[in-house]
mmCIF file with all atom_site columns, C-alpha atoms in Angstrom:
data_model
loop_
_atom_site.group_PDB
_atom_site.id
_atom_site.type_symbol
_atom_site.label_atom_id
_atom_site.label_alt_id
_atom_site.label_comp_id
_atom_site.label_asym_id
_atom_site.label_entity_id
_atom_site.label_seq_id
_atom_site.pdbx_PDB_ins_code
_atom_site.Cartn_x
_atom_site.Cartn_y
_atom_site.Cartn_z
_atom_site.occupancy
_atom_site.B_iso_or_equiv
_atom_site.pdbx_formal_charge
_atom_site.auth_seq_id
_atom_site.auth_comp_id
_atom_site.auth_asym_id
_atom_site.auth_atom_id
_atom_site.pdbx_PDB_model_num
ATOM 1   C CA . MET A 1 1   ? 2.701  30.187 -17.349 1.00 68.00 ? 1   MET A CA 1
ATOM 2   C CA . ARG A 1 2   ? 2.211  32.228 -14.793 1.00 88.00 ? 2   ARG A CA 1
ATOM 3   C CA . ALA A 1 3   ? -0.236 29.554 -13.598 1.00 93.00 ? 3   ALA A CA 1
ATOM 4   C CA . ALA A 1 4   ? 2.393  26.772 -13.726 1.00 94.00 ? 4   ALA A CA 1
ATOM 5   C CA . TYR A 1 5   ? 4.254  28.648 -11.544 1.00 95.00 ? 5   TYR A CA 1
ATOM 6   C CA . GLY A 1 6   ? 2.283  29.447 -8.798  1.00 94.00 ? 6   GLY A CA 1
ATOM 7   C CA . ILE A 1 7   ? 0.618  25.712 -8.662  1.00 96.00 ? 7   ILE A CA 1
ATOM 8   C CA . LEU A 1 8   ? 4.549  24.321 -8.750  1.00 97.00 ? 8   LEU A CA 1
ATOM 9   C CA . ALA A 1 9   ? 5.338  27.500 -6.659  1.00 97.00 ? 9   ALA A CA 1
ATOM 10  C CA . GLY A 1 10  ? 2.652  26.544 -4.403  1.00 97.00 ? 10  GLY A CA 1
ATOM 11  C CA . LEU A 1 11  ? 3.613  23.714 -3.697  1.00 97.00 ? 11  LEU A CA 1
ATOM 12  C CA . LEU A 1 12  ? 7.105  23.733 -3.159  1.00 97.00 ? 12  LEU A CA 1
ATOM 13  C CA . ALA A 1 13  ? 6.427  26.448 -0.471  1.00 98.00 ? 13  ALA A CA 1
ATOM 14  C CA . LEU A 1 14  ? 4.576  24.454 1.101   1.00 98.00 ? 14  LEU A CA 1
ATOM 15  C CA . PHE A 1 15  ? 6.436  21.781 1.464   1.00 97.00 ? 15  PHE A CA 1
ATOM 16  C CA . TYR A 1 16  ? 10.247 23.864 2.574   1.00 98.00 ? 16  TYR A CA 1
ATOM 17  C CA . LEU A 1 17  ? 7.186  25.514 5.272   1.00 98.00 ? 17  LEU A CA 1
ATOM 18  C CA . TYR A 1 18  ? 6.668  22.925 6.471   1.00 97.00 ? 18  TYR A CA 1
ATOM 19  C CA . GLY A 1 19  ? 10.140 20.855 6.686   1.00 96.00 ? 19  GLY A CA 1
ATOM 20  C CA . GLY A 1 20  ? 11.768 23.533 7.174   1.00 97.00 ? 20  GLY A CA 1
ATOM 21  C CA . GLY A 1 21  ? 8.982  24.429 10.593  1.00 97.00 ? 21  GLY A CA 1
ATOM 22  C CA . LEU A 1 22  ? 10.092 21.582 11.223  1.00 97.00 ? 22  LEU A CA 1
ATOM 23  C CA . LYS A 1 23  ? 14.024 21.535 11.656  1.00 97.00 ? 23  LYS A CA 1
ATOM 24  C CA . ALA A 1 24  ? 13.229 24.944 13.173  1.00 96.00 ? 24  ALA A CA 1
ATOM 25  C CA . VAL A 1 25  ? 11.554 24.170 16.319  1.00 96.00 ? 25  VAL A CA 1
ATOM 26  C CA . ARG A 1 26  ? 11.758 20.356 17.262  1.00 96.00 ? 26  ARG A CA 1
ATOM 27  C CA . SER A 1 27  ? 14.155 18.508 19.108  1.00 95.00 ? 27  SER A CA 1
ATOM 28  C CA . ARG A 1 28  ? 16.710 16.186 18.103  1.00 95.00 ? 28  ARG A CA 1
ATOM 29  C CA . GLU A 1 29  ? 14.559 13.503 18.633  1.00 96.00 ? 29  GLU A CA 1
ATOM 30  C CA . GLY A 1 30  ? 11.742 14.695 16.856  1.00 96.00 ? 30  GLY A CA 1
ATOM 31  C CA . LEU A 1 31  ? 13.547 14.979 13.832  1.00 96.00 ? 31  LEU A CA 1
ATOM 32  C CA . ARG A 1 32  ? 15.184 11.254 13.735  1.00 93.00 ? 32  ARG A CA 1
ATOM 33  C CA . PRO A 1 33  ? 12.460 9.377  12.634  1.00 93.00 ? 33  PRO A CA 1
ATOM 34  C CA . MET A 1 34  ? 12.075 11.560 9.890   1.00 91.00 ? 34  MET A CA 1
ATOM 35  C CA . MET A 1 35  ? 15.747 13.057 9.096   1.00 89.00 ? 35  MET A CA 1
ATOM 36  C CA . ALA A 1 36  ? 18.415 10.579 10.493  1.00 86.00 ? 36  ALA A CA 1
ATOM 37  C CA . TRP A 1 37  ? 20.157 13.058 9.293   1.00 89.00 ? 37  TRP A CA 1
ATOM 38  C CA . VAL A 1 38  ? 20.174 14.615 12.126  1.00 91.00 ? 38  VAL A CA 1
ATOM 39  C CA . ASP A 1 39  ? 23.310 13.521 13.886  1.00 91.00 ? 39  ASP A CA 1
ATOM 40  C CA . ASP A 1 40  ? 25.176 14.264 11.737  1.00 88.00 ? 40  ASP A CA 1
ATOM 41  C CA . LEU A 1 41  ? 24.878 18.142 11.990  1.00 90.00 ? 41  LEU A CA 1
ATOM 42  C CA . PRO A 1 42  ? 25.353 20.012 14.912  1.00 95.00 ? 42  PRO A CA 1
ATOM 43  C CA . MET A 1 43  ? 21.304 21.614 15.282  1.00 96.00 ? 43  MET A CA 1
ATOM 44  C CA . ALA A 1 44  ? 22.422 25.261 14.800  1.00 96.00 ? 44  ALA A CA 1
ATOM 45  C CA . ALA A 1 45  ? 22.707 23.569 11.833  1.00 95.00 ? 45  ALA A CA 1
ATOM 46  C CA . VAL A 1 46  ? 19.721 22.143 11.528  1.00 96.00 ? 46  VAL A CA 1
ATOM 47  C CA . ARG A 1 47  ? 17.754 25.670 12.797  1.00 97.00 ? 47  ARG A CA 1
ATOM 48  C CA . ALA A 1 48  ? 19.338 27.392 10.268  1.00 96.00 ? 48  ALA A CA 1
ATOM 49  C CA . ILE A 1 49  ? 18.546 25.037 7.175   1.00 96.00 ? 49  ILE A CA 1
ATOM 50  C CA . GLY A 1 50  ? 14.761 25.353 8.563   1.00 97.00 ? 50  GLY A CA 1
ATOM 51  C CA . ALA A 1 51  ? 15.409 28.332 8.641   1.00 97.00 ? 51  ALA A CA 1
ATOM 52  C CA . ILE A 1 52  ? 16.180 29.163 5.137   1.00 97.00 ? 52  ILE A CA 1
ATOM 53  C CA . GLU A 1 53  ? 13.701 26.501 4.088   1.00 98.00 ? 53  GLU A CA 1
ATOM 54  C CA . VAL A 1 54  ? 11.458 29.046 5.262   1.00 98.00 ? 54  VAL A CA 1
ATOM 55  C CA . LEU A 1 55  ? 12.479 32.264 3.726   1.00 98.00 ? 55  LEU A CA 1
ATOM 56  C CA . GLY A 1 56  ? 13.143 30.325 0.803   1.00 98.00 ? 56  GLY A CA 1
ATOM 57  C CA . ALA A 1 57  ? 9.422  29.342 0.745   1.00 98.00 ? 57  ALA A CA 1
ATOM 58  C CA . LEU A 1 58  ? 8.567  32.672 1.266   1.00 98.00 ? 58  LEU A CA 1
ATOM 59  C CA . GLY A 1 59  ? 10.689 33.608 -1.768  1.00 97.00 ? 59  GLY A CA 1
ATOM 60  C CA . LEU A 1 60  ? 8.786  31.690 -3.908  1.00 97.00 ? 60  LEU A CA 1
ATOM 61  C CA . VAL A 1 61  ? 5.266  33.658 -2.667  1.00 97.00 ? 61  VAL A CA 1
ATOM 62  C CA . LEU A 1 62  ? 5.491  37.065 -1.390  1.00 97.00 ? 62  LEU A CA 1
ATOM 63  C CA . PRO A 1 63  ? 7.948  38.691 -3.992  1.00 96.00 ? 63  PRO A CA 1
ATOM 64  C CA . PRO A 1 64  ? 5.344  37.471 -7.553  1.00 95.00 ? 64  PRO A CA 1
ATOM 65  C CA . LEU A 1 65  ? 1.691  37.926 -5.034  1.00 94.00 ? 65  LEU A CA 1
ATOM 66  C CA . THR A 1 66  ? 3.118  41.759 -3.998  1.00 95.00 ? 66  THR A CA 1
ATOM 67  C CA . GLY A 1 67  ? 4.779  42.452 -6.869  1.00 94.00 ? 67  GLY A CA 1
ATOM 68  C CA . ILE A 1 68  ? 7.917  43.868 -5.379  1.00 94.00 ? 68  ILE A CA 1
ATOM 69  C CA . ALA A 1 69  ? 11.519 42.948 -6.700  1.00 95.00 ? 69  ALA A CA 1
ATOM 70  C CA . PRO A 1 70  ? 9.478  39.615 -8.185  1.00 94.00 ? 70  PRO A CA 1
ATOM 71  C CA . TRP A 1 71  ? 13.130 38.669 -9.315  1.00 95.00 ? 71  TRP A CA 1
ATOM 72  C CA . LEU A 1 72  ? 13.709 36.925 -5.748  1.00 96.00 ? 72  LEU A CA 1
ATOM 73  C CA . ALA A 1 73  ? 11.474 33.877 -6.734  1.00 97.00 ? 73  ALA A CA 1
ATOM 74  C CA . ALA A 1 74  ? 13.858 33.222 -8.912  1.00 97.00 ? 74  ALA A CA 1
ATOM 75  C CA . VAL A 1 75  ? 17.125 33.651 -6.573  1.00 97.00 ? 75  VAL A CA 1
ATOM 76  C CA . ALA A 1 76  ? 14.979 32.239 -4.335  1.00 97.00 ? 76  ALA A CA 1
ATOM 77  C CA . ALA A 1 77  ? 14.023 28.708 -6.476  1.00 98.00 ? 77  ALA A CA 1
ATOM 78  C CA . ALA A 1 78  ? 17.994 27.697 -7.886  1.00 98.00 ? 78  ALA A CA 1
ATOM 79  C CA . GLY A 1 79  ? 18.409 28.293 -3.921  1.00 97.00 ? 79  GLY A CA 1
ATOM 80  C CA . PHE A 1 80  ? 16.574 24.913 -3.287  1.00 98.00 ? 80  PHE A CA 1
ATOM 81  C CA . VAL A 1 81  ? 17.877 23.761 -6.232  1.00 98.00 ? 81  VAL A CA 1
ATOM 82  C CA . LEU A 1 82  ? 21.545 24.536 -4.315  1.00 98.00 ? 82  LEU A CA 1
ATOM 83  C CA . LEU A 1 83  ? 19.707 23.085 -1.355  1.00 97.00 ? 83  LEU A CA 1
ATOM 84  C CA . GLN A 1 84  ? 18.944 19.852 -2.987  1.00 97.00 ? 84  GLN A CA 1
ATOM 85  C CA . LEU A 1 85  ? 22.608 19.401 -4.661  1.00 97.00 ? 85  LEU A CA 1
ATOM 86  C CA . GLY A 1 86  ? 23.653 19.398 -0.352  1.00 95.00 ? 86  GLY A CA 1
ATOM 87  C CA . ALA A 1 87  ? 20.949 17.371 0.957   1.00 93.00 ? 87  ALA A CA 1
ATOM 88  C CA . ILE A 1 88  ? 21.634 14.572 -2.531  1.00 95.00 ? 88  ILE A CA 1
ATOM 89  C CA . ARG A 1 89  ? 24.889 14.752 -0.801  1.00 94.00 ? 89  ARG A CA 1
ATOM 90  C CA . VAL A 1 90  ? 24.750 14.187 2.701   1.00 90.00 ? 90  VAL A CA 1
ATOM 91  C CA . HIS A 1 91  ? 22.628 11.716 1.921   1.00 89.00 ? 91  HIS A CA 1
ATOM 92  C CA . VAL A 1 92  ? 25.109 9.922  -0.538  1.00 93.00 ? 92  VAL A CA 1
ATOM 93  C CA . ARG A 1 93  ? 28.189 10.738 1.334   1.00 91.00 ? 93  ARG A CA 1
ATOM 94  C CA . MET A 1 94  ? 25.732 8.405  4.378   1.00 87.00 ? 94  MET A CA 1
ATOM 95  C CA . GLY A 1 95  ? 24.511 5.310  2.089   1.00 87.00 ? 95  GLY A CA 1
ATOM 96  C CA . ASP A 1 96  ? 21.466 6.588  2.113   1.00 83.00 ? 96  ASP A CA 1
ATOM 97  C CA . ARG A 1 97  ? 20.243 5.461  -1.806  1.00 83.00 ? 97  ARG A CA 1
ATOM 98  C CA . GLN A 1 98  ? 16.696 7.176  -2.048  1.00 85.00 ? 98  GLN A CA 1
ATOM 99  C CA . LEU A 1 99  ? 16.635 10.269 -3.040  1.00 93.00 ? 99  LEU A CA 1
ATOM 100 C CA . ALA A 1 100 ? 13.581 10.217 -5.293  1.00 95.00 ? 100 ALA A CA 1
ATOM 101 C CA . LEU A 1 101 ? 12.570 12.721 -3.027  1.00 94.00 ? 101 LEU A CA 1
ATOM 102 C CA . ASN A 1 102 ? 15.576 15.004 -3.336  1.00 95.00 ? 102 ASN A CA 1
ATOM 103 C CA . VAL A 1 103 ? 15.669 14.725 -7.473  1.00 97.00 ? 103 VAL A CA 1
ATOM 104 C CA . GLY A 1 104 ? 11.679 15.170 -7.275  1.00 97.00 ? 104 GLY A CA 1
ATOM 105 C CA . LEU A 1 105 ? 12.681 18.627 -5.671  1.00 97.00 ? 105 LEU A CA 1
ATOM 106 C CA . LEU A 1 106 ? 15.527 19.127 -7.030  1.00 98.00 ? 106 LEU A CA 1
ATOM 107 C CA . SER A 1 107 ? 13.395 19.232 -10.168 1.00 97.00 ? 107 SER A CA 1
ATOM 108 C CA . ALA A 1 108 ? 10.713 21.019 -9.119  1.00 97.00 ? 108 ALA A CA 1
ATOM 109 C CA . ALA A 1 109 ? 12.451 24.082 -8.458  1.00 98.00 ? 109 ALA A CA 1
ATOM 110 C CA . ALA A 1 110 ? 14.499 23.779 -11.091 1.00 97.00 ? 110 ALA A CA 1
ATOM 111 C CA . VAL A 1 111 ? 11.755 24.777 -13.303 1.00 97.00 ? 111 VAL A CA 1
ATOM 112 C CA . THR A 1 112 ? 10.552 26.147 -10.775 1.00 97.00 ? 112 THR A CA 1
ATOM 113 C CA . CYS A 1 113 ? 13.601 28.765 -11.476 1.00 96.00 ? 113 CYS A CA 1
ATOM 114 C CA . ALA A 1 114 ? 13.181 28.603 -15.275 1.00 95.00 ? 114 ALA A CA 1
ATOM 115 C CA . LEU A 1 115 ? 9.116  29.927 -15.276 1.00 95.00 ? 115 LEU A CA 1
ATOM 116 C CA . ALA A 1 116 ? 9.304  32.835 -12.289 1.00 94.00 ? 116 ALA A CA 1
ATOM 117 C CA . PRO A 1 117 ? 8.826  35.608 -12.635 1.00 90.00 ? 117 PRO A CA 1
ATOM 118 C CA . VAL A 1 118 ? 11.907 38.001 -13.636 1.00 85.00 ? 118 VAL A CA 1
ATOM 119 C CA . SER A 1 119 ? 10.086 41.886 -13.538 1.00 76.00 ? 119 SER A CA 1
#
């Protein structure tokens, strides 16, 4: 179980560190080719989403590694489930029906939440 959690959480953390880091530092023009939805939100909201993704990625990995409040890993994974539910809503509202990545991330976050250490 720990190995499965470690692999899945590590992959999710890498994805969200990369995506969140881009949202936190790139301009709207730099994000637009990858994320068409950035035009629908204020840039402050895009930056906040990026910061949340980076913090969540750290929350998936650091608590189990340090042994300090390992239950926070489950909270971070649950936060990513909520994040992807919101992302799916935004994509559907925009008429974008290519949701495979979001559904995959939602599923991975749900499994990670179930596998996360609680003590």
